[in-house]
XYZ file of C-alpha atoms in Angstrom:
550
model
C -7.598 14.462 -21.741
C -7.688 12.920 -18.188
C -8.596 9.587 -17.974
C -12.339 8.951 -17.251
C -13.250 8.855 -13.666
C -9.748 10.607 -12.319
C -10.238 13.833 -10.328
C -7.300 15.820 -11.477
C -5.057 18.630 -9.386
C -7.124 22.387 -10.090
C -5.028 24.024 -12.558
C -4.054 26.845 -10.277
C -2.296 24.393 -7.833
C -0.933 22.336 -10.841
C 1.119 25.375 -12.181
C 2.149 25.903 -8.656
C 3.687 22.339 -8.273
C 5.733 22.812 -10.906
C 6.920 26.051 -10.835
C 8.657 25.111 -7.276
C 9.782 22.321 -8.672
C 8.100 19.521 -6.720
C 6.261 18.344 -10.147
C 9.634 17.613 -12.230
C 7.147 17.281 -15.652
C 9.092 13.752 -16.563
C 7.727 10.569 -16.492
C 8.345 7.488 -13.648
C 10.347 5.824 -16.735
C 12.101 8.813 -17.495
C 13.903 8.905 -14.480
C 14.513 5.387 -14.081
C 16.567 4.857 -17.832
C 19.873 7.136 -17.167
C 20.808 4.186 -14.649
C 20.408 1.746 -17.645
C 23.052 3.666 -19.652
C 24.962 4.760 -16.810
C 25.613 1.486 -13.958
C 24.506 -0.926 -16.841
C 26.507 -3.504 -14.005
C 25.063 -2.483 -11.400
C 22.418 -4.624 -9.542
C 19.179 -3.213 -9.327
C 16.743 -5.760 -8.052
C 17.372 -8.903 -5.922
C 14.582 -11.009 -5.346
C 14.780 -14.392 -3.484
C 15.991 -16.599 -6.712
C 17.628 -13.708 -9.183
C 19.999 -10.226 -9.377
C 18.883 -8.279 -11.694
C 21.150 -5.652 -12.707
C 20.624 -2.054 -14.109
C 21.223 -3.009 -17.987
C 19.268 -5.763 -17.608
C 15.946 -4.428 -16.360
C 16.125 -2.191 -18.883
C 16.408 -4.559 -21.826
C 13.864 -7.003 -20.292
C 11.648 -3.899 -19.490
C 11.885 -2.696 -23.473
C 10.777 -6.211 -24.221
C 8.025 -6.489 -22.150
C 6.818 -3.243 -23.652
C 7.187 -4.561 -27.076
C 5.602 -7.733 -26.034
C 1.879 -6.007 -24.349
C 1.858 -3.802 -27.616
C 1.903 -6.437 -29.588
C -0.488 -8.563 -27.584
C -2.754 -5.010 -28.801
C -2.279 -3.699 -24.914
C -2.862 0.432 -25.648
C -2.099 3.699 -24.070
C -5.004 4.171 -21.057
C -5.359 0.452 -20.782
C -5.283 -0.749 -17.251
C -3.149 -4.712 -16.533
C -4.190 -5.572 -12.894
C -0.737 -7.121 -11.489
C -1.433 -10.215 -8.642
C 2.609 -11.092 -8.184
C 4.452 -11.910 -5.106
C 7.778 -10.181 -4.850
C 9.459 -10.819 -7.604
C 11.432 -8.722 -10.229
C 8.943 -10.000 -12.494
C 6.846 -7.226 -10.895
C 8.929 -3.968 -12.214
C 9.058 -5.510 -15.731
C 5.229 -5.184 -15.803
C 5.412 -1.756 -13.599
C 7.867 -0.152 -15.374
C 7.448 -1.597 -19.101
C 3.488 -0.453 -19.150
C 4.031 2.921 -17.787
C 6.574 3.181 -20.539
C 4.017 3.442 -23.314
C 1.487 4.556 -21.133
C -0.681 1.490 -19.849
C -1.822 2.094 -16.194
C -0.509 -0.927 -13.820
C -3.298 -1.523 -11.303
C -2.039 -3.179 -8.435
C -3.369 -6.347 -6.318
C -2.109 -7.395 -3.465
C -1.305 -11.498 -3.211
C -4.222 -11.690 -0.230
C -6.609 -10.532 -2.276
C -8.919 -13.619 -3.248
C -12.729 -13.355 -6.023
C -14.726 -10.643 -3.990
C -11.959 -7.879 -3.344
C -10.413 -8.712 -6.613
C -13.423 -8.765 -8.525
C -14.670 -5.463 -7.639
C -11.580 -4.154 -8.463
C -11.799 -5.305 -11.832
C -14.531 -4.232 -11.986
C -13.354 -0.859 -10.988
C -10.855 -0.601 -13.466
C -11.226 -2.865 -16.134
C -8.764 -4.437 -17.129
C -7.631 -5.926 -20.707
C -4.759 -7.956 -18.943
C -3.641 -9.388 -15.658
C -0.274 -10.922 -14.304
C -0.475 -13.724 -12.081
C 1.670 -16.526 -10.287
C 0.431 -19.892 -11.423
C 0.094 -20.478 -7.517
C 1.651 -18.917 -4.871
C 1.752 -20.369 -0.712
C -0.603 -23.140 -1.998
C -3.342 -20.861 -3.358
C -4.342 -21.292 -6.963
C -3.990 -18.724 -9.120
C -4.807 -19.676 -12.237
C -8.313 -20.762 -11.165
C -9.107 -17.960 -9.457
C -8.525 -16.004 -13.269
C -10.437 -18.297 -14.958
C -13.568 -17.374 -12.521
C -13.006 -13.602 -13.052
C -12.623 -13.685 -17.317
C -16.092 -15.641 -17.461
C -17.408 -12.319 -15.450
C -15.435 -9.907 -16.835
C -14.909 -10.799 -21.192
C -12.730 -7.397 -21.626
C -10.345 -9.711 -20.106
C -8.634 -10.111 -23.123
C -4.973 -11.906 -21.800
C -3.592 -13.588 -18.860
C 0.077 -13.731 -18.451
C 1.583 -16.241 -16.446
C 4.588 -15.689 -14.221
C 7.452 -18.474 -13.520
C 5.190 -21.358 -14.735
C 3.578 -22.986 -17.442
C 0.425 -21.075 -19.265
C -2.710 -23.588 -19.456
C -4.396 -23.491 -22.915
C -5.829 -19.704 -23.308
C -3.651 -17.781 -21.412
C 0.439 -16.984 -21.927
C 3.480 -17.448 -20.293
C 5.707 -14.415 -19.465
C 8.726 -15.930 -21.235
C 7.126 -17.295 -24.356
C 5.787 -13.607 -24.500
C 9.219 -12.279 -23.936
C 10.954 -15.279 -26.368
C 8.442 -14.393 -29.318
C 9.921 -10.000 -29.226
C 11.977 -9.506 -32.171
C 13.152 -6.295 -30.697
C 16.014 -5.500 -33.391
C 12.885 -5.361 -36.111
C 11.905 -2.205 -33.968
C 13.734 1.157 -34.474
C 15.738 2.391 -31.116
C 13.283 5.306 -30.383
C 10.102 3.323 -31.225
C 8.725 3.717 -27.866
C 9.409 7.521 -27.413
C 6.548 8.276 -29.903
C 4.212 6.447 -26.976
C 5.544 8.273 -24.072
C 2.398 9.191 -21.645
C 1.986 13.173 -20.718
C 3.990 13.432 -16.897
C -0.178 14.176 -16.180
C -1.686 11.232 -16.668
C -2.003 8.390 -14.515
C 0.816 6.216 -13.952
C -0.509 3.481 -12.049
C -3.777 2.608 -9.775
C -3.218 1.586 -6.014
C -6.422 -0.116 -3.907
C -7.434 1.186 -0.668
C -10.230 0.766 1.851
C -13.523 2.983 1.790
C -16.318 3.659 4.418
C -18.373 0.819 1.911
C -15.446 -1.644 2.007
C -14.647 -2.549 -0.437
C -11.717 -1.524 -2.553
C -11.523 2.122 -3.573
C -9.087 3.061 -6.839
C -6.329 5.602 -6.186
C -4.618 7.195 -8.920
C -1.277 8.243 -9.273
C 0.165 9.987 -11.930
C 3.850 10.357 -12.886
C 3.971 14.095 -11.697
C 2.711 13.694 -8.424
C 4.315 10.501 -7.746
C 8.051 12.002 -8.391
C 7.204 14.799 -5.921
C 7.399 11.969 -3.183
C 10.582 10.880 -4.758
C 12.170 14.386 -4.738
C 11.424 14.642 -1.076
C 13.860 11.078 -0.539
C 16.856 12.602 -2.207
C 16.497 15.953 -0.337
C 15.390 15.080 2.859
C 16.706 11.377 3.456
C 19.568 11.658 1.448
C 18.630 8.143 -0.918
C 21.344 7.864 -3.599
C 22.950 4.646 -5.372
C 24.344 3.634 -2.438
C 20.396 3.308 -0.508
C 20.030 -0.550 -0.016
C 16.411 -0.844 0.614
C 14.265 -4.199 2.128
C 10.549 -4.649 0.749
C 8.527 -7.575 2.626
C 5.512 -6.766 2.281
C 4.049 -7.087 -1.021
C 4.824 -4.351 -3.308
C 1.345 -3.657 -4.865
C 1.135 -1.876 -1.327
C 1.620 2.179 -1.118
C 4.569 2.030 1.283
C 5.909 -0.876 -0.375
C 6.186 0.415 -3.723
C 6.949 3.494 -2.642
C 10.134 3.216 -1.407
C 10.902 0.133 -3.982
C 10.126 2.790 -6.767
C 12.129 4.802 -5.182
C 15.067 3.161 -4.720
C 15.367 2.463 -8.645
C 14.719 5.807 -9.265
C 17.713 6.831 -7.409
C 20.031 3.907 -8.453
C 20.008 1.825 -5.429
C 19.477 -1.859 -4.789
C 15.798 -2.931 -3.819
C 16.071 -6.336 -2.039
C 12.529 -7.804 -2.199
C 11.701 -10.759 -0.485
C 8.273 -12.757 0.288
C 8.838 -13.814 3.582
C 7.897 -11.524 6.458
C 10.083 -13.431 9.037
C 12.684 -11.904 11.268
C 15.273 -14.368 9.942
C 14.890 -13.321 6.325
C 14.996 -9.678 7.338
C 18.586 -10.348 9.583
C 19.483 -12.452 6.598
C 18.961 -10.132 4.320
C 20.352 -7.038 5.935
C 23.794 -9.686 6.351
C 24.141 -11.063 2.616
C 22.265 -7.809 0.911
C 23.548 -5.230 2.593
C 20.069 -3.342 3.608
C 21.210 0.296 5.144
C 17.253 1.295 4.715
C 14.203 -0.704 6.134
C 10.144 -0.043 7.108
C 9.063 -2.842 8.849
C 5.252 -2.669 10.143
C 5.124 -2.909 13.933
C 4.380 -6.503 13.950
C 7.684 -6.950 12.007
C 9.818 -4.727 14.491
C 8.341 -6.554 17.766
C 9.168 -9.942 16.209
C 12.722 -8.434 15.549
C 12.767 -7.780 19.706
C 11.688 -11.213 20.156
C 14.758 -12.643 18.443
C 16.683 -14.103 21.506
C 20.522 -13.964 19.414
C 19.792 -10.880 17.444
C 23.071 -9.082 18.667
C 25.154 -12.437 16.767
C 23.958 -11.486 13.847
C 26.211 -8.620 11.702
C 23.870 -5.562 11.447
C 26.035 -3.249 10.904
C 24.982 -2.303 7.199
C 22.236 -0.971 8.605
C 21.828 2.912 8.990
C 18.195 3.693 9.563
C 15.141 1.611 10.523
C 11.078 3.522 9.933
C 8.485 2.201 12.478
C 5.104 3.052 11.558
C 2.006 3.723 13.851
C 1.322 1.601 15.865
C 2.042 -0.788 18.902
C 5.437 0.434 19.927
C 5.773 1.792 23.736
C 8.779 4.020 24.063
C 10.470 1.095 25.859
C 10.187 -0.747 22.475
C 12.174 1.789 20.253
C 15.026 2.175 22.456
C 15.590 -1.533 22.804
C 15.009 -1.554 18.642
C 17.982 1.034 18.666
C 19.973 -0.304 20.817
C 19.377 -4.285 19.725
C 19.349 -3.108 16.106
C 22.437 -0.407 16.061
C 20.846 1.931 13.703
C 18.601 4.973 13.655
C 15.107 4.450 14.584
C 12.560 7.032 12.676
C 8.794 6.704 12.538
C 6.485 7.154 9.555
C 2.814 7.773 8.964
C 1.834 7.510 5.352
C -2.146 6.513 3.133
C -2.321 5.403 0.145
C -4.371 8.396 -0.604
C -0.618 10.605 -0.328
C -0.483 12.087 3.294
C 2.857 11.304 4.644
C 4.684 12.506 7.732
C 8.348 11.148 8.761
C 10.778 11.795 10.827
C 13.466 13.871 9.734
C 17.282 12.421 10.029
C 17.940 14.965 12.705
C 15.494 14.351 15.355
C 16.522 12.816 18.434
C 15.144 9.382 19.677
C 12.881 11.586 22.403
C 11.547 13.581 19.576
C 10.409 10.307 17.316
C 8.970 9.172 20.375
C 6.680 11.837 20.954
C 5.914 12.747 17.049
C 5.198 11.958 13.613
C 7.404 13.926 12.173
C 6.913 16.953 9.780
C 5.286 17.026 6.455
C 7.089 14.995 4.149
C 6.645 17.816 1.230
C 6.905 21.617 2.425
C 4.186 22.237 0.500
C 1.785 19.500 1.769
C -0.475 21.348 4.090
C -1.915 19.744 7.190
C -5.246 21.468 8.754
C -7.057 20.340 12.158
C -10.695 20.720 11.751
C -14.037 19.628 14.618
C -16.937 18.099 13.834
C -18.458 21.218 11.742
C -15.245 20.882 9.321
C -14.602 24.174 11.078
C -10.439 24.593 11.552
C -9.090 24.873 15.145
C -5.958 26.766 16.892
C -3.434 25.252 16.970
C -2.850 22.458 20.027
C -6.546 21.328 19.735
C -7.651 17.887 19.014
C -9.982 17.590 16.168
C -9.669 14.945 12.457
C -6.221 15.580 10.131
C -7.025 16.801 6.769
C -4.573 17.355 4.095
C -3.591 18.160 0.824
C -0.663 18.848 -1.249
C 1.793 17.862 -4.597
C 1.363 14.437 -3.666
C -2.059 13.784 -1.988
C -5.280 12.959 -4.621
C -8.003 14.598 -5.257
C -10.890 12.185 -5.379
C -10.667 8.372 -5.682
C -11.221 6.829 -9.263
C -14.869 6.786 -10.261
C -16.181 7.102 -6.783
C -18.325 10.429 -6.931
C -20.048 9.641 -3.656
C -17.404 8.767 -1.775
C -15.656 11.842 -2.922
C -18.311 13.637 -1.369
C -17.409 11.882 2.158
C -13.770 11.813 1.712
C -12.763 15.483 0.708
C -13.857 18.664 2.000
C -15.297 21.723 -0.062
C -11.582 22.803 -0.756
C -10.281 19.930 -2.130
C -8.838 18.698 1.181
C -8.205 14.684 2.442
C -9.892 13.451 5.309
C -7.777 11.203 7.286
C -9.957 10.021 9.402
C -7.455 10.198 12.215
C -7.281 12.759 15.311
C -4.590 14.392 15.782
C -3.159 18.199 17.171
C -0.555 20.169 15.700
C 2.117 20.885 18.591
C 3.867 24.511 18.936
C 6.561 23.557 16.551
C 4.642 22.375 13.770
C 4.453 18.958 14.181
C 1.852 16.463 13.732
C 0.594 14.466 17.288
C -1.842 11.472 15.867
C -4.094 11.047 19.205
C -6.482 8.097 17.651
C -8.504 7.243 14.710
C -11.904 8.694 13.971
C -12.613 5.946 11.391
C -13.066 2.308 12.899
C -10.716 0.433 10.613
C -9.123 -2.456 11.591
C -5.470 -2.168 11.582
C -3.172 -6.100 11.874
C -0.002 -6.346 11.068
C -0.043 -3.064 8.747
C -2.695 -4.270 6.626
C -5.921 -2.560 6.875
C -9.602 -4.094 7.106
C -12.735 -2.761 6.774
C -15.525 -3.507 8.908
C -17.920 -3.728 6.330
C -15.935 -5.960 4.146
C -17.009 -8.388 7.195
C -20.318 -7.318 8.924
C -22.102 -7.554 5.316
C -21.473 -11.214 4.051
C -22.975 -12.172 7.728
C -25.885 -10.637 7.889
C -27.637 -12.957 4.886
C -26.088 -15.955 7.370
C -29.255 -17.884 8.611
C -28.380 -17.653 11.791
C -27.517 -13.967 12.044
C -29.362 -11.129 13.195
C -27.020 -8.843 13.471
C -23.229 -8.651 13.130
C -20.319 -5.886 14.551
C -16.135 -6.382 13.333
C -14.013 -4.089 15.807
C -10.343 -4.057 16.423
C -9.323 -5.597 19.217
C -5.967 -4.607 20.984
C -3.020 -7.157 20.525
C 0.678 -7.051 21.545
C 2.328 -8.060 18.254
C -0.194 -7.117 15.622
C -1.370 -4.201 17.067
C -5.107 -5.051 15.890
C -6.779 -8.728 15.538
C -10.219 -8.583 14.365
C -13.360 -9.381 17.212
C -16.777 -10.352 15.524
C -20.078 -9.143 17.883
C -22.424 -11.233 16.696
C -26.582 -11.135 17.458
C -27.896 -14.768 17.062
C -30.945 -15.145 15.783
C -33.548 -15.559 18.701
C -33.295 -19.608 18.910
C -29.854 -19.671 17.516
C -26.200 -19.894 18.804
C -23.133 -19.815 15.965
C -19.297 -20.526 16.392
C -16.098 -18.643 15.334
C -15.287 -21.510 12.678
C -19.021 -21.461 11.164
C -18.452 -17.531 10.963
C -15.193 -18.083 9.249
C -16.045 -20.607 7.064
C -18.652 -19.120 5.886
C -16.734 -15.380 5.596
C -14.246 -18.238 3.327
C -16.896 -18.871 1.013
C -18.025 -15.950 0.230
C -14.556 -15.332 -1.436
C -13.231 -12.986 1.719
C -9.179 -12.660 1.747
C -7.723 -15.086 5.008
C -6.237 -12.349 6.926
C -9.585 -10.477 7.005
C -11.080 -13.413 8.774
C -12.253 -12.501 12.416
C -9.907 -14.449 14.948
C -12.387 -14.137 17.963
C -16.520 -14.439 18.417
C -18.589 -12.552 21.323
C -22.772 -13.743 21.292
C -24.340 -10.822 22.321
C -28.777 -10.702 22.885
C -28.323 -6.972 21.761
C -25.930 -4.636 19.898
C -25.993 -1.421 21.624
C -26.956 1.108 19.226
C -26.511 4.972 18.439
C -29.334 7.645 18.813
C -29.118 7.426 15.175
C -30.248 3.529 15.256
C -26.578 2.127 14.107
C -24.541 -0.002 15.866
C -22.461 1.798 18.645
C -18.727 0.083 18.442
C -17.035 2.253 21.306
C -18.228 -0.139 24.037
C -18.418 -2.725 22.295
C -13.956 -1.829 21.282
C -13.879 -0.884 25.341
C -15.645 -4.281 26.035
C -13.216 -6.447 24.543
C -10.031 -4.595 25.767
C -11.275 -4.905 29.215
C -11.655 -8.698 28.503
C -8.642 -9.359 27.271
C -6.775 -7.807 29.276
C -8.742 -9.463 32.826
C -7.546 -12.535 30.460
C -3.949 -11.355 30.681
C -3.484 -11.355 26.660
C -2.983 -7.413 26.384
């Protein structure tokens, strides 16, 4: 049976998947364990203080299953995962899926309100956690949540001592006797390739954190796709910096294991550590958000540094000019691809034989031939081909309704089943996809993503506030910073750092923060009575750039 409150694939398109072969019908784990047996000395994961190799993440994986089983951890029950970048992170990932315990990730950022309607979300029996992490307590921060959520049964402590109550990863690992356990104890567990392998977060149009399921099958479609079209093998080095509990992060990192390769995960988002790592590690493959790559240009000795291990470099969407890709080429020495990808599964990418010109002007094909890509207008009514309209998809490895969200379902899919991006887009004479803008007004910095409701509703109970507007507003680096429109109260004036305090308070992650105010008397509004952000986006843009900061 599919787990409660996750829309599966219709069975139609299920048996289609797998006859072509793009749902293998193995498990993530599966795949993964012929490297154990195989390149036992091979390094698998290198994190900032440990190499991990091939034999070894198996073993410690095996024990860390043994370990949540015995802690009374079951098949179905979700472990929400809060780690930086560290290897500890595919011990959890990979030793729950094992036995069939759905990972639910968290990104570091996240801080009591995103977090705690997540858990709420998904309920969890168990969570991971640093005991702090960049001088942000942890361990406090689960304390809070198990007094509001009691299934919160065990919290496991990573690289640090365990206060009273909770447990520490390596007394958990210490206490497995795993010799008392015969060799194929865990194949009797082994989840259905059908069920849900792990739960990613995402934003929604009420913004706050919407689950997305993936399971095994539809997961290892995406990972096909590397092998054939990108040619990943055991020799793919591969760079994470941003945290893994991300889509694109874990991803690739996922798939890097899965095809023997070395995933280099590190926690800094610097351009040094990414130079030094592509020197000491090796790193041939790399996805650095935009504000990573134009940091990389800013690097005034870049060309003294050895780069020559690296093959191939994936810029996402975002704030690179033309200009900006050819110097990354040329300053970096590699191949310069772009990538679109949601958490929800759409993906486009380049393909290793398009010219430069031809990443410059596209996002790339479908990343699955079966994926299918559809232009519709307003009326959800498809267009010809070359006309603007919103990007819907679906395919092998796109969902089919978030995880107990009926009602966004409703907004988020059509009547057949299909994804709406909420970006424009047209589909050029050759089949590939031209993103023109985004019909949704998220907030993109730095790749992470921000709702505008996650900040527009904490303000409005503000004393002072009448009425309160978050809109993106253009920068060089980032691509987006966040702008707050605020409507005083008649009588009242407020300041950026009362607005941010306050946002601080009411548990909002920092980087969500808005980083400039504008007072306005009135908030121009829509003939259907809401707030009207186009002029308000235009507004700004024209300000900053009379200010010379665009």
């Amino acid at each position: 049976m599919p787990l409660d409150g996750f829309t599966p694939w219709p069975e139609k398109l299920a048996r289609e998947y797998k006859a072509k072969g793009y749902w293998p019908d193995q498990t993530i784990p599966e795949v993964l364990e012929p490297w154990f047996r195989k390149t036992p000395d091979r390094v698998a994961i290198v994190d900032e203080t440990s190499r991990v190799t091939y034999g070894e993440l198996g073993s410690i994986t095996h024990r860390l299953s043994l370990a949540m089983l015995e802690l009374g951890v079951k098949k179905e029950d979700r472990v929400l995962l809060q780690l930086p970048n560290w290897a500890e992170f595919f011990y959890f990932y990979f030793g729950l899926m094992k036995f069939g315990a759905i990972p639910v990730m968290a990104i570091p950022h996240l801080r009591s309100v995103e977090l705690g309607h997540l858990m709420g979300l998904t309920d969890p029996v168990a969570m991971a956690i640093p005991p702090s992490y960049r001088g942000f307590d942890y361990i406090a921060l689960a304390e809070e949540l198990r007094r509001q959520f009691p299934k919160l049964a065990h919290i496991i402590v990573v690289r640090g001592q365990a206060p009273p109550g909770m447990h520490s990863l390596d007394d958990l690992l210490g206490k497995v006797e795993a010799a008392n356990y015969p060799p194929n104890y865990l194949d009797r567990l082994k989840p259905d390739p059908d069920d849900v392998a792990f739960i990613l977060h995402t934003g929604g149009t009420t913004g706050l954190p919407k689950g997305v399921c993936r399971t095994h099958n539809d997961f290892l479609s995406n990972y096909n796709t590397y092998q054939r079209h990108w040619g990943w093998g055991p020799d793919t080095v591969n760079l994470s910096n941003l945290p893994v509990e991300l889509n694109a992060s874990l991803g690739r990192a996922t798939n890097c294991l899965l095809v023997g390769g070395k995933e280099v995960v590190i926690t800094s988002t610097t351009p040094e550590a990414m130079i030094q790592a592509i020197e000491t590690e090796g790193v041939n493959d790399m996805l650095p958000v935009p504000t990573q790559g134009v940091d990389l240009l800013n690097l005034p000795d870049l060309e003294q540094h050895d780069l020559s291990a690296l093959k191939r470099m994936y810029c996402g969407v975002g704030v690179f000019t033309a200009d900006q890709l050819r110097t990354l080429r040329d300053r970096m020495g590699c191949q310069i691809l772009r990538a679109y990808g949601m958490t929800e599964g759409p993906t486009l990418r380049s393909r290793p034989t398009d010219t430069l010109e031809e990443v410059i002007e596209r996002i790339g094909p479908p990343c699955c031939e079966v994926d299918e890509f559809k232009i519709v207008d307003e009326e959800g009514n498809e267009v010809p081909r070359g006309q603007e309209g919103e990007l819907l998809a679906q395919g092998p490895h796109v969902i089919r309704g978030y995880y107990k969200a009926p009602e966004e379902n409703q907004r988020s899919f059509d009547r057949d089943g299909f994804f709406r991006t909420g970006d424009n887009a047209f589909i050029d004479e050759k089949g590939y996809i031209r993103l023109t803008g985004r019909k949704k007004d998220w907030i993109r910095r730095g790749g992470q993503t921000i709702i505008p409701l996650e900040i527009e509703d904490p303000l409005i109970s503000h004393p002072k506030i009448e009425n309160a507007a978050a809109v993106g507003m253009p920068d060089p680096r980032l691509g987006e910073r966040t702008c707050i429109y605020i409507q005083p109260r008649p009588g009242q004036s407020i300041t950026l750092e009362e607005v941010t305090q306050y946002l601080q308070e009411k548990g909002l992650a920092k980087y969500k923060l808005p980083e400039r105010i504008e007072l306005v008397s009135q908030m121009p509004l829509t003939g259907h009575g809401k707030v009207d952000k186009k002029p308000l986006r235009e507004a700004i843009a024209q300000k900053l750039e009379a200010e010379g900061k665009v």
